Short mmCIF file of N, CA and C in Angstrom, two decimals:
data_model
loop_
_atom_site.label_atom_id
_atom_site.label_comp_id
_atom_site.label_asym_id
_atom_site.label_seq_id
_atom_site.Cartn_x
_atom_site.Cartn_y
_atom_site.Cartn_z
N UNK A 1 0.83 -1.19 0.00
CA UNK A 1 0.00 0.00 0.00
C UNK A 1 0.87 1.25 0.00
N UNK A 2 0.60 2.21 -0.73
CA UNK A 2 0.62 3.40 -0.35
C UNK A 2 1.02 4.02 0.88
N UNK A 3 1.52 5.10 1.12
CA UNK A 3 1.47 5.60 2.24
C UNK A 3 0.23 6.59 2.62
N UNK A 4 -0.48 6.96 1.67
CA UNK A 4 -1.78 7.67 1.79
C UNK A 4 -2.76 6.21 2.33
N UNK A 5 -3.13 5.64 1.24
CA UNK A 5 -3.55 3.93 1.10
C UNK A 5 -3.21 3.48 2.82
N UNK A 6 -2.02 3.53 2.89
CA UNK A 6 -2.17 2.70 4.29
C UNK A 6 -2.86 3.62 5.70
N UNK A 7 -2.67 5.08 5.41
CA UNK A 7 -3.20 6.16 6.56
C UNK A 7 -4.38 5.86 5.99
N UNK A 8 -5.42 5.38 5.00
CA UNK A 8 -6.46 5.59 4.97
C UNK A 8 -6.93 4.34 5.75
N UNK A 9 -6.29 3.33 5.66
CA UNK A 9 -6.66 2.12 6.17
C UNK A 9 -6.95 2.13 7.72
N UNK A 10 -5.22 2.50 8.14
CA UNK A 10 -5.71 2.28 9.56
C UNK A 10 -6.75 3.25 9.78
N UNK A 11 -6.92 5.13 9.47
CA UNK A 11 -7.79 5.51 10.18
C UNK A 11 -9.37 4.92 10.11
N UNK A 12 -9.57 4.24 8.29
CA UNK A 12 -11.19 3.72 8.46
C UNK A 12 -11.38 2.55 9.36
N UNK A 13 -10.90 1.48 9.50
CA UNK A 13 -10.65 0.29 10.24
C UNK A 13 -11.03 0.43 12.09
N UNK A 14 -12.21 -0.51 12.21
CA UNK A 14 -12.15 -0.68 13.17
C UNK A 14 -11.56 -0.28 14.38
N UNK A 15 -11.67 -0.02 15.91
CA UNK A 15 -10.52 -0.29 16.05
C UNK A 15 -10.55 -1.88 16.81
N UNK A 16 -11.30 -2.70 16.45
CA UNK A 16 -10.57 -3.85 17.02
C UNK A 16 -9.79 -4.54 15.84
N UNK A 17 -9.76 -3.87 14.26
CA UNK A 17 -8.22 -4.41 13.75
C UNK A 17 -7.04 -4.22 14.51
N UNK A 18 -6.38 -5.80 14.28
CA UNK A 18 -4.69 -5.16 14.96
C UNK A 18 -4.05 -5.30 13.14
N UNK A 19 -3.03 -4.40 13.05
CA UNK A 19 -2.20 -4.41 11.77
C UNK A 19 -0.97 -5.29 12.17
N UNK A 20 -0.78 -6.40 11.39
CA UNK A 20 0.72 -6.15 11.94
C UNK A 20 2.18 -6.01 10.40
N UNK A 21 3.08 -5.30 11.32
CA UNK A 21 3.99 -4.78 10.57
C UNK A 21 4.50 -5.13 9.48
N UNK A 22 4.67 -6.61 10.06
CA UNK A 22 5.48 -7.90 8.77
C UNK A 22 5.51 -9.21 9.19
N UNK A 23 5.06 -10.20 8.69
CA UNK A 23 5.26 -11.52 8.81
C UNK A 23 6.26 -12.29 8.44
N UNK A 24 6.65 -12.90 9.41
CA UNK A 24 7.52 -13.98 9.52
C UNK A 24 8.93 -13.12 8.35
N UNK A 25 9.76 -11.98 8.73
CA UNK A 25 10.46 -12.20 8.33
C UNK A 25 11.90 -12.61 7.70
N UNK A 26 12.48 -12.48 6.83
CA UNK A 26 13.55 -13.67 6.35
C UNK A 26 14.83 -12.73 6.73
N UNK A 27 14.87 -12.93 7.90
CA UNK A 27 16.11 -11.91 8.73
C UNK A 27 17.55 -12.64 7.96
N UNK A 28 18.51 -12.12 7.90
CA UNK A 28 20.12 -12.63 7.52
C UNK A 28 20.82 -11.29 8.66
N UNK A 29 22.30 -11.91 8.06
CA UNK A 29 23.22 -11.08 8.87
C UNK A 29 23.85 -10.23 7.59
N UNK A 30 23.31 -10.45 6.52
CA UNK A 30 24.22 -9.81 5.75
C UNK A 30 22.66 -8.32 4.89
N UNK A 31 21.95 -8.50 3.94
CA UNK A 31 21.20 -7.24 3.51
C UNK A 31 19.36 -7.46 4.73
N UNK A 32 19.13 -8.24 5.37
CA UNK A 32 18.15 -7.72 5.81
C UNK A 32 18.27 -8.39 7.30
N UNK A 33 19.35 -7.51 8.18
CA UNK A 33 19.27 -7.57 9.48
C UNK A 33 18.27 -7.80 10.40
N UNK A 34 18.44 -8.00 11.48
CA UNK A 34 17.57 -7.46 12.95
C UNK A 34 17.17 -6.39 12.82
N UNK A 35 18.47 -5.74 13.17
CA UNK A 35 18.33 -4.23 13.39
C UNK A 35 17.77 -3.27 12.11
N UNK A 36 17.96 -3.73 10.80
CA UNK A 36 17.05 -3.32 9.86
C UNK A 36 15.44 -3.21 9.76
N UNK A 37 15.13 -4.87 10.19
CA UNK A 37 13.70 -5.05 10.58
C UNK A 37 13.14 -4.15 11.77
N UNK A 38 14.46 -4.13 13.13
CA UNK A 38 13.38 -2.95 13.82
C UNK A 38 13.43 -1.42 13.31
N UNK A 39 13.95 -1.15 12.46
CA UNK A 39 13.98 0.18 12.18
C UNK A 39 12.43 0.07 11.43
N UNK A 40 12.89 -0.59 10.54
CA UNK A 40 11.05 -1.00 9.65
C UNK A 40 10.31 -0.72 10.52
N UNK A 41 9.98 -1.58 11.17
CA UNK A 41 8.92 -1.48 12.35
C UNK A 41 8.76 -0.32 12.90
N UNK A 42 10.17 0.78 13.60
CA UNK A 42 9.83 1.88 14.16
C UNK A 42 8.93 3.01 13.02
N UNK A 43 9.50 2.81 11.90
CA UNK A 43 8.90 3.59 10.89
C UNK A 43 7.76 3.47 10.45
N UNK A 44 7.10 1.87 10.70
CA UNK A 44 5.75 1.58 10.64
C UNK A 44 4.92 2.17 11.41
N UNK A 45 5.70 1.94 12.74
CA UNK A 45 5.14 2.41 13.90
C UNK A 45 4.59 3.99 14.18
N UNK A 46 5.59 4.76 13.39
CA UNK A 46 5.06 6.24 12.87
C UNK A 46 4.12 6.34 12.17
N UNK A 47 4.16 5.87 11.23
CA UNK A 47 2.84 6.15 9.85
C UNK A 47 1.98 5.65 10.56
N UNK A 48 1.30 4.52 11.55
CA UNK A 48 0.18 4.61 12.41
C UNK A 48 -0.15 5.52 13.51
N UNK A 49 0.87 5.79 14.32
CA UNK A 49 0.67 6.94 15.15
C UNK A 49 0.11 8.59 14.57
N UNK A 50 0.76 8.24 13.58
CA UNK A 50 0.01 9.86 12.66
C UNK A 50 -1.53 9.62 12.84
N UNK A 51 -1.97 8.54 12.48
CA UNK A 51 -3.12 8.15 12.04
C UNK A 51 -3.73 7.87 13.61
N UNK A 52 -3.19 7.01 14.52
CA UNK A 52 -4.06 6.57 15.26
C UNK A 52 -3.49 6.27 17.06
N UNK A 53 -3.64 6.77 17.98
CA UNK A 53 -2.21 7.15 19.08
C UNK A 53 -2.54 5.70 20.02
N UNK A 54 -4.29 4.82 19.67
CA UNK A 54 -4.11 4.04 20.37
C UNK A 54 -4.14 2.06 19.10
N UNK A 55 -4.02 2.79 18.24
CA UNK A 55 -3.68 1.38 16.89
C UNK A 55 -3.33 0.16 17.61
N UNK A 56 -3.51 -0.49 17.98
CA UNK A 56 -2.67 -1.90 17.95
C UNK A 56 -2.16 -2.39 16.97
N UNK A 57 -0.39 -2.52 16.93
CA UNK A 57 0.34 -2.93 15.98
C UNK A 57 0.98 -4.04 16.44
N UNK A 58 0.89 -5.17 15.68
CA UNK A 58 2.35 -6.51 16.10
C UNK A 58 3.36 -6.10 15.47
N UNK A 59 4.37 -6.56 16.50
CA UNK A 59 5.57 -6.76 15.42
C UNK A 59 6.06 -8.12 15.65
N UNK A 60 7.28 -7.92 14.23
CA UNK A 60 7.82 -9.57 14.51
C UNK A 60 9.12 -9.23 15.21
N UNK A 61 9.97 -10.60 15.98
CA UNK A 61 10.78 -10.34 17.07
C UNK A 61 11.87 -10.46 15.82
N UNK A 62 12.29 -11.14 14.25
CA UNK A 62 12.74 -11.03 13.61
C UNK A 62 13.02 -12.72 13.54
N UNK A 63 14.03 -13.07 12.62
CA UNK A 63 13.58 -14.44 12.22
C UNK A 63 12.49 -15.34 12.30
N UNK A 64 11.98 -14.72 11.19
CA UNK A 64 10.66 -15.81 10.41
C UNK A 64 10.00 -15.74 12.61
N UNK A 65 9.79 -14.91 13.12
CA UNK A 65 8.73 -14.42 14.10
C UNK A 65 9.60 -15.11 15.04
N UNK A 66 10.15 -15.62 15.40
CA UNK A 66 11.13 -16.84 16.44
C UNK A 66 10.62 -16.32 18.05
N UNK A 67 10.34 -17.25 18.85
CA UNK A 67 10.61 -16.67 20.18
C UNK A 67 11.87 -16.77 20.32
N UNK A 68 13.11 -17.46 19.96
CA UNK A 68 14.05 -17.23 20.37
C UNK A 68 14.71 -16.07 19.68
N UNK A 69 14.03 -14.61 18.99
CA UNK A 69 14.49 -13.38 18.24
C UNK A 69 13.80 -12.30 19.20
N UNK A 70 13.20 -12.96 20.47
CA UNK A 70 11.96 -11.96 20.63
C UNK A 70 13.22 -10.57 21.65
N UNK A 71 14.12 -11.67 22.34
CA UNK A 71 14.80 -9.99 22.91
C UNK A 71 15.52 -8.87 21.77
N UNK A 72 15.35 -8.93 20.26
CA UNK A 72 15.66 -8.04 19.43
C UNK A 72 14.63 -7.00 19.18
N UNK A 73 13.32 -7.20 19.92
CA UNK A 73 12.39 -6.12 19.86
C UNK A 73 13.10 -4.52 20.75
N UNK A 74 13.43 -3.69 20.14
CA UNK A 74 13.78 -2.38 20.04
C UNK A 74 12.60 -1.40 21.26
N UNK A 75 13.62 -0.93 22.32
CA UNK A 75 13.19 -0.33 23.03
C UNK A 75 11.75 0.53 23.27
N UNK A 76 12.07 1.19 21.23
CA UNK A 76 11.06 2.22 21.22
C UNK A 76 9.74 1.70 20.46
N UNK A 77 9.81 0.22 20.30
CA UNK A 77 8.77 -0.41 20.29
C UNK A 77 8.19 -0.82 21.30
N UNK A 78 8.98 -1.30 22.56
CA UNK A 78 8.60 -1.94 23.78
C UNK A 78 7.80 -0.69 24.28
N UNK A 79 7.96 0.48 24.22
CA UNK A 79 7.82 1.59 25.09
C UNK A 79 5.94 2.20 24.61
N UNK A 80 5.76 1.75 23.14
CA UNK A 80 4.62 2.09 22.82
C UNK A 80 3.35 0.75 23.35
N UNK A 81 2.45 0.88 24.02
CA UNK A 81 1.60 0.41 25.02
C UNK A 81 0.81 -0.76 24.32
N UNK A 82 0.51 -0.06 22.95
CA UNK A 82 -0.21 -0.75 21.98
C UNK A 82 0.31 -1.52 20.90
N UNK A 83 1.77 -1.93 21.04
CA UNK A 83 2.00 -2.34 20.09
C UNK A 83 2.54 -3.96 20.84
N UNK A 84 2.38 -5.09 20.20
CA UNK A 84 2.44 -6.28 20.79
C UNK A 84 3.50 -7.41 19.90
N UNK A 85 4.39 -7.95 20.75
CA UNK A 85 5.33 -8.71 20.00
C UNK A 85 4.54 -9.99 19.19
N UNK A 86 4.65 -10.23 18.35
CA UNK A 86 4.24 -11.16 17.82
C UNK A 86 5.13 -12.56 17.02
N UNK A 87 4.69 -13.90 17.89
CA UNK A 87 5.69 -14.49 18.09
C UNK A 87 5.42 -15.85 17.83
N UNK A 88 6.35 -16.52 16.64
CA UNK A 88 5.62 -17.59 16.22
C UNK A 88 6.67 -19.13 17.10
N UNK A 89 5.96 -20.94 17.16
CA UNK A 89 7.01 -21.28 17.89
C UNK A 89 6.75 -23.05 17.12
N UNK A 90 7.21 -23.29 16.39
CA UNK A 90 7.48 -24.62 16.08
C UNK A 90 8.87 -25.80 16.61
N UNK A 91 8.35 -25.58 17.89
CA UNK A 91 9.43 -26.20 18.55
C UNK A 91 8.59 -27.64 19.12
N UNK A 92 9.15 -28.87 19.34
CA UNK A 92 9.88 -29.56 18.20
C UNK A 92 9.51 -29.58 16.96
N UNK A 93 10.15 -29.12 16.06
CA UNK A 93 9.64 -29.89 14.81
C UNK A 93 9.09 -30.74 13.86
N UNK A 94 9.70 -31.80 14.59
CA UNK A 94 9.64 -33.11 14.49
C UNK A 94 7.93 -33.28 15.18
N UNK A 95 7.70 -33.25 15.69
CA UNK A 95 6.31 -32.65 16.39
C UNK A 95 5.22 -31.67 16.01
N UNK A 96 5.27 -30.44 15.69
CA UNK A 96 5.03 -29.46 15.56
C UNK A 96 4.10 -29.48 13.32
N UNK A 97 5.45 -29.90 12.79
CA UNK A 97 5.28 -30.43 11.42
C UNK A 97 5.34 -31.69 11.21
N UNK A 98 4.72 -32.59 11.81
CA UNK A 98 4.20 -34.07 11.42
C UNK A 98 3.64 -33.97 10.62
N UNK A 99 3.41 -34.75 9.28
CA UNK A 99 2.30 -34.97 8.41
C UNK A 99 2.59 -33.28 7.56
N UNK A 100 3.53 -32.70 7.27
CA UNK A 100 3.12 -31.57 6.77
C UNK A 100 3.69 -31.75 5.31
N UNK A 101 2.83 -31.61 3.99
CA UNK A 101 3.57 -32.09 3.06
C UNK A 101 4.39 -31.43 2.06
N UNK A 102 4.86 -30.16 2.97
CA UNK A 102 6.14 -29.72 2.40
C UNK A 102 7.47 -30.14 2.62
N UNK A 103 6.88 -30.88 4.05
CA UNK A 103 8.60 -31.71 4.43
C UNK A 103 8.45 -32.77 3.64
N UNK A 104 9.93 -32.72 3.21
CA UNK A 104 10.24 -34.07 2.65
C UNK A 104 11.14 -34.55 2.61
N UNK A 105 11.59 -35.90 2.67
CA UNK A 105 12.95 -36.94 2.91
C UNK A 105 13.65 -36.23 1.41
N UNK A 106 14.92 -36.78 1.05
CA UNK A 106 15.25 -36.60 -0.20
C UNK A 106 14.15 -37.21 -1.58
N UNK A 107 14.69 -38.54 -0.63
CA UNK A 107 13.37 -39.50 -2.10
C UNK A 107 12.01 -38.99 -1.86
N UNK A 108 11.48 -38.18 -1.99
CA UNK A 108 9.90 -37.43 -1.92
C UNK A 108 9.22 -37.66 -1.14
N UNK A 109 9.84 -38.88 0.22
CA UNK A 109 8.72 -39.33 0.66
C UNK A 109 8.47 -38.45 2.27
N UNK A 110 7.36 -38.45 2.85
CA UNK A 110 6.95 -37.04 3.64
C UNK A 110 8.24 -37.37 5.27
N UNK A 111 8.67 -36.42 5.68
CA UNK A 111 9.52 -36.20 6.72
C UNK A 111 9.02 -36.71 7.80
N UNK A 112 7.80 -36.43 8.59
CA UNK A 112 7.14 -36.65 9.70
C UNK A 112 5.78 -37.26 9.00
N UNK A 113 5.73 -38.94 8.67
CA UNK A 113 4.27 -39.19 8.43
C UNK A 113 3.33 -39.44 9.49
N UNK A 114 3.12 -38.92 10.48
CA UNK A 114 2.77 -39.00 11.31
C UNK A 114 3.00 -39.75 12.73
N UNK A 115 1.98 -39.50 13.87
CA UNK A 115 2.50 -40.40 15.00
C UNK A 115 3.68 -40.32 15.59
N UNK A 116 4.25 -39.03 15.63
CA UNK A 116 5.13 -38.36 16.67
C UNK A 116 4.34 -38.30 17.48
N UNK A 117 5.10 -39.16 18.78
CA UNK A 117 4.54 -38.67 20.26
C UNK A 117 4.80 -37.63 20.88
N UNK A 118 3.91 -37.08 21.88
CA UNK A 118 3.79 -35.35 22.19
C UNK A 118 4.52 -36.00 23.47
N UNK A 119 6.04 -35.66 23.46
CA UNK A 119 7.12 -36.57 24.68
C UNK A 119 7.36 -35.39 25.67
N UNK A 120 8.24 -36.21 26.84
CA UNK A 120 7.99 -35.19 27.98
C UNK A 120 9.40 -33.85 27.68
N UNK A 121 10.16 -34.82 26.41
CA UNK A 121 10.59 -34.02 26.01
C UNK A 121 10.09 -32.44 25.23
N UNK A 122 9.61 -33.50 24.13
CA UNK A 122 8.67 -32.20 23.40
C UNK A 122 8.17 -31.37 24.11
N UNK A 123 7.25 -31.65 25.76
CA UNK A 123 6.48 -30.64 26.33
C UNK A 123 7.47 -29.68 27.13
N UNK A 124 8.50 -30.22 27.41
CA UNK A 124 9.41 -28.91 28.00
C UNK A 124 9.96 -28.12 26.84
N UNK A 125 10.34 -28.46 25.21
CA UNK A 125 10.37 -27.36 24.33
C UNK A 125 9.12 -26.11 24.23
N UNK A 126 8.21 -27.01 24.46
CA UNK A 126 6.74 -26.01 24.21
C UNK A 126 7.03 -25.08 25.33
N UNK A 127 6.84 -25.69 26.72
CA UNK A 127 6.80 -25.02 28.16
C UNK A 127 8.09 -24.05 27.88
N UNK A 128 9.33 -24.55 27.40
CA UNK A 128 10.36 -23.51 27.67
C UNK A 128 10.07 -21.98 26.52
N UNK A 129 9.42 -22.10 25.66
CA UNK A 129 8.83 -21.40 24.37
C UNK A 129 7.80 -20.41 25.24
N UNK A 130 7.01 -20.86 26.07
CA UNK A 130 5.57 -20.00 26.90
C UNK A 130 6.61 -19.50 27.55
N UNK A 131 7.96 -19.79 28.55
CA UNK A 131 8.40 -19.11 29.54
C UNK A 131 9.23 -17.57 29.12
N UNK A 132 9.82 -18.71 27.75
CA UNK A 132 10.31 -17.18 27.05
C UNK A 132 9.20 -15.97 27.08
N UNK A 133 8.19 -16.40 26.06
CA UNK A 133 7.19 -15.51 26.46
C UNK A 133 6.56 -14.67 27.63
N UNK A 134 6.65 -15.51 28.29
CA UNK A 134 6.06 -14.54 29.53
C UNK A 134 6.82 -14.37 30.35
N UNK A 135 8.52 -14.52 30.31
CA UNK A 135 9.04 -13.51 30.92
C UNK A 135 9.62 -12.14 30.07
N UNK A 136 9.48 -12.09 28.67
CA UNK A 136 9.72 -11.23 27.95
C UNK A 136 8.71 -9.98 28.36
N UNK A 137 7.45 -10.72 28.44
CA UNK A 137 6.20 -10.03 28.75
C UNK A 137 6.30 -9.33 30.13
N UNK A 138 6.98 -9.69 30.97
CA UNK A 138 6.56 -9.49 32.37
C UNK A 138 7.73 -8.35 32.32
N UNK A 139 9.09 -8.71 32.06
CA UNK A 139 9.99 -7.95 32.12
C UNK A 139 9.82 -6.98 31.69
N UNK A 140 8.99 -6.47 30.49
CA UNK A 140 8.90 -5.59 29.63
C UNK A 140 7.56 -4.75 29.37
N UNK A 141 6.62 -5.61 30.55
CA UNK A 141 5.69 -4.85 30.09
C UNK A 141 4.88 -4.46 29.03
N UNK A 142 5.32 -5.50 27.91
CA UNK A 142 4.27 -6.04 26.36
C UNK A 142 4.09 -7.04 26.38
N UNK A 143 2.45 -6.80 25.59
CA UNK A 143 1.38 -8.06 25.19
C UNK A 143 2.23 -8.46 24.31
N UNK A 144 2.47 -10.28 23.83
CA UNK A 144 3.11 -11.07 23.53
C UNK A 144 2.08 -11.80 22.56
N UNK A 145 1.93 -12.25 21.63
CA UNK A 145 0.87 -12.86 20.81
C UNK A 145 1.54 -14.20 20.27
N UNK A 146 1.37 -15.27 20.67
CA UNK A 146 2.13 -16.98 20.00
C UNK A 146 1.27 -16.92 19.15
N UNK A 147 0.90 -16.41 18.64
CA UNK A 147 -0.26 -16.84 17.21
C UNK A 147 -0.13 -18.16 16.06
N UNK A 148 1.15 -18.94 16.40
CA UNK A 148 1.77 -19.87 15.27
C UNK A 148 2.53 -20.68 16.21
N UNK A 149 2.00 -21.82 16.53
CA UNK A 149 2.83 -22.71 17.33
C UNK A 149 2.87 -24.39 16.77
N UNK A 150 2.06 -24.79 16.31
CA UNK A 150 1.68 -25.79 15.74
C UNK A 150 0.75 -25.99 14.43
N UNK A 151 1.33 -26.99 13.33
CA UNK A 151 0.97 -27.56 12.66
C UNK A 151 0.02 -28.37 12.73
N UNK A 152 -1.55 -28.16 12.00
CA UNK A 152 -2.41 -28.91 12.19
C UNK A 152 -3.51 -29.25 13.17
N UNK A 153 -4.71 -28.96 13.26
CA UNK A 153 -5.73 -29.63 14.23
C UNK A 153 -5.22 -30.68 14.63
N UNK A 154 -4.76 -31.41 14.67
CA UNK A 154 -4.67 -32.87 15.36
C UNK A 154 -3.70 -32.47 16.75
N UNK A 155 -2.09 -31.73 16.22
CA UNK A 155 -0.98 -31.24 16.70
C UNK A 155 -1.81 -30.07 18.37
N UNK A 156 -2.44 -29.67 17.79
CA UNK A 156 -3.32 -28.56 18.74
C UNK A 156 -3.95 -29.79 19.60
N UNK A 157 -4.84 -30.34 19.21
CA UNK A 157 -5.76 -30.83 20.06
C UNK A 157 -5.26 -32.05 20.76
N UNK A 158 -3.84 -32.58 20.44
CA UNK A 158 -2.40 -33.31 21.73
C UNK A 158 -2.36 -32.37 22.94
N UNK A 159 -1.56 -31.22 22.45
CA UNK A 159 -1.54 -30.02 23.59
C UNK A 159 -2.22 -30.02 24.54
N UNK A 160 -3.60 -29.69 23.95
CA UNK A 160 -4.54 -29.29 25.14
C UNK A 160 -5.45 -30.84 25.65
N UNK A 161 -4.75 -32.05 25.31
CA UNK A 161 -5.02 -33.03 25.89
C UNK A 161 -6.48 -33.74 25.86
N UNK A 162 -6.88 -33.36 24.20
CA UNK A 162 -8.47 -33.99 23.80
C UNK A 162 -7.52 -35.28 22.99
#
């Protein structure tokens, strides 16, 4: 969008839209940094404030959303009330993407065909993934959003133990 296009957006929009900045993205160390992505973000973060002082904006913590990227969220994002880290967590993998049919062995055949057990291992990756979270949250004083943790209805409904 536009930069008119996007001030028109957030101001017509609801306000229970949240915008968020950028998804999942493809951080490196070499042309699209951390510290590149939070500048993005701070600059996003302007063109809504023109428009709107209480917007809810996500951002991403940087690598493809990682909780383990989330302490690269930038001060002067933490500091705005309304804006919420947004934080994706496929931890184990092996777990997480069972049955998913983009994984694949070399010979085509699928990576995880299912029937990974949800192990007591696996549940301390998950548990250690929430702790990140909510001590990022607590320390800092921002809403935290896991919006992306698992692959699949089936993968979800292990978790919560149906």
């Amino acid at each position: 969008l536009s930069l008119v296009g996007s001030e028109m957006c957030i101001r017509d929009s609801p306000d229970r839209v949240v915008f968020e900045a950028i998804n999942e993205p493809g951080v490196n160390t070499t042309t699209f940094t951390s510290a590149k992505l939070m500048e993005l973000q701070e600059k996003v973060l302007e063109i809504v404030r023109k428009t709107s002082e209480t917007r809810k904006l996500m951002v991403a913590t940087g690598s493809n959303n990682s909780v383990r990227a989330i302490e690269n969220i930038t001060q002067n994002l933490i500091n705005d009330k309304n804006v919420i880290a947004a934080v994706h967590c496929y931890w184990p993998m092996s777990f997480t993407h069972q049955g998913a049919s983009w994984i694949k062995n070399d010979d085509g055949t699928l990576k995880y065909p299912g029937g990974v057990k949800y192990t007591a291992a696996a549940k301390a990756e998950v548990e250690s993934a929430i702790k990140i979270c909510k001590d990022f949250s607590e320390k800092n004083n921002m809403a935290v959003w896991l919006g992306e943790a698992l692959r699949g209805k089936q993968n979800q409904l292990v978790l919560l133990g149906v």
